[in-house]
Amino acid sequence: MSLIVSRRLTRLAAAGAATLLAASLTPLFAQAPRAAALPRPTLVVFFTIDQMIPDYFTRYGAQFTGGLRRLQRGGVLYVNGYHDHATTETAPGHASTMSGRFPMHTGIVRNNAGVNDRDHPLIGSSGVGASPFRFEGTTLTDWLIAADPRSRALSVSRKDRGAILPIGRSKQSVFWYALDGRFTTSTWYADTLPTWLQRFNARRLPQQFAGTEWTLLRAASTYAEKDSMPVESDGKNVTFPHPLPADTALALRAMPDDPRMDWLTLQAAMAGLDAMALGKGPATDVLAISLSTTDGIGHRYGPDSREIHDQILRLDRYMGEFLDSLYTVRDSSSIIIALTSDHGVQPYPELHFAGQPNATLRVDVNPVLSQAMRALAARGVDTTTALDFEYGMLFADSITFQRANVPMDSVLTSLAGGFRRVPGVARVDKVRDLARADTVRDAVARRWIHALPPSLNVVMVVSPKPYVYWAGVTYATHGSPNDRDARVPILFYGPGFARGVTRTRTVRVVDMAPTLAKRIGVTPTERLDGVALRDARRP
Ligand SMILES: [Zn+2]
């Protein structure tokens, strides 16, 4: 014991001497900053794991053997990363990841007004058209192209919004899964699919899964969670194994809730990387991959289920295989990797409030809203346009109120009083009052400010208490300004970034794009909401 201590002390003393020596030499090297020694990467790989929460690293980390283990052990992981905006949905989350800007500046506030676009139909598929036409401003891809027009981007996801929004408006190679089993894009980007993707689709990889089962990866005894919980999956198909339909068309539609959907997405990404020769230089290319199955399974079974546990383990394995392949075909010393999520998730209220029979599990503002609408109709207000309520946001059309000569503000004040009395409501804010909030301490007010572009006619916001869902939602979900919905992991990996470090200070997803830009050595072409994280770098 004493020997070990004394050896350690000797080492510390030696280290101290080295530090002193280095300090005395520093002025000689002041003209040679360290960063200059790092070559510009030829590839940035940006993973967005839909609905991933930092807890999964701590809960299941000991069972990781693949990509998540590699990234965690070899990179810098921030476990208190936040989407610092109130509408914690997929579209606004993806719009912030590589833009470094909040929804108030990207214009992407909610899924319902995300990428859906009837004017840009899908190629060879009847699904809903999609484009980034609502997205405002630029992303890392645009800054790279501004610095060197030879930079290219490939983005692949199960979801249209997951593929489109990380890239922004740029007409790059952006593909997502159509529920007929193929990956496609929309006419915003191209008139035909590239040959490599046609070949990939022709391999009919997802078709082979029809009639197969999702089984546990490990022995059942290594999962602490109960397999069957009464709240999950609306009480249907609650135990392993989970079969995919034998009918191929039905199986292809069910793929989004099967872990192998992430495997398929990674296969498509690798095929594209290969065909496009991404990351071979000379400029820095972007490979954005959004893996959506964690969200599908999280919604269906909840963040505390055996299903999500198995999904994360499988995700770890699939990502491991992907990184092994990537580092076989490309030089790892020229690749940097980032990982985050588009939003977090809150547990099922039934589980969170278990043993509290009087707790409010869901908040229902509809009776208050309906009563207000009836009163407005009686005063001659056109209620089809006057008010609209969606996920905590009250939209109001002042012209409609003026036409009926009804003062909007007094209506809103009485409506706010009604909302405040609804069990489960944490607070009600008029949007114009948010500007006076203490944005340092008041995270909910700050997140609402960050969520709302001035052009959006939202006049009032209603925030549910933590862990309380909106009425009518029977699946596990997210979307509120509360911490559990906003909190996500943020990770950087590769040359130039700290290794094997976990940081607990609070950082934001909007800090990721400026951090990557700084590391690559490109300058954002507009003002950002985020800042480069200095402690992400290797010390
Ligand atoms: Zn979701």
Tab-separated table of N, CA and C in Angstrom, residues 43 92 134 186 307 320 459 517:
chain	number	residue	atom	x	y	z
A	43	LEU	N	-14.489	14.025	-43.662
A	43	LEU	CA	-15.875	13.571	-43.479
A	43	LEU	C	-16.362	13.902	-42.068
A	92	PRO	N	-38.624	20.390	-35.231
A	92	PRO	CA	-37.780	21.481	-34.695
A	92	PRO	C	-36.443	20.985	-34.160
A	134	ARG	N	-40.006	25.411	-45.665
A	134	ARG	CA	-40.253	26.283	-44.502
A	134	ARG	C	-38.976	26.619	-43.737
A	186	SER	N	-37.748	13.614	-52.752
A	186	SER	CA	-38.861	14.340	-53.372
A	186	SER	C	-38.342	15.173	-54.529
A	307	GLU	N	-38.441	-3.419	-24.097
A	307	GLU	CA	-38.292	-3.219	-25.538
A	307	GLU	C	-37.277	-2.113	-25.848
A	320	GLY	N	-21.967	-0.274	-34.274
A	320	GLY	CA	-20.621	-0.847	-34.226
A	320	GLY	C	-20.213	-1.421	-35.571
A	459	VAL	N	-50.201	33.578	-29.481
A	459	VAL	CA	-50.361	34.684	-28.532
A	459	VAL	C	-50.243	34.236	-27.082
A	517	ALA	N	-18.011	23.368	-36.784
A	517	ALA	CA	-17.456	24.355	-37.727
A	517	ALA	C	-16.063	24.783	-37.277
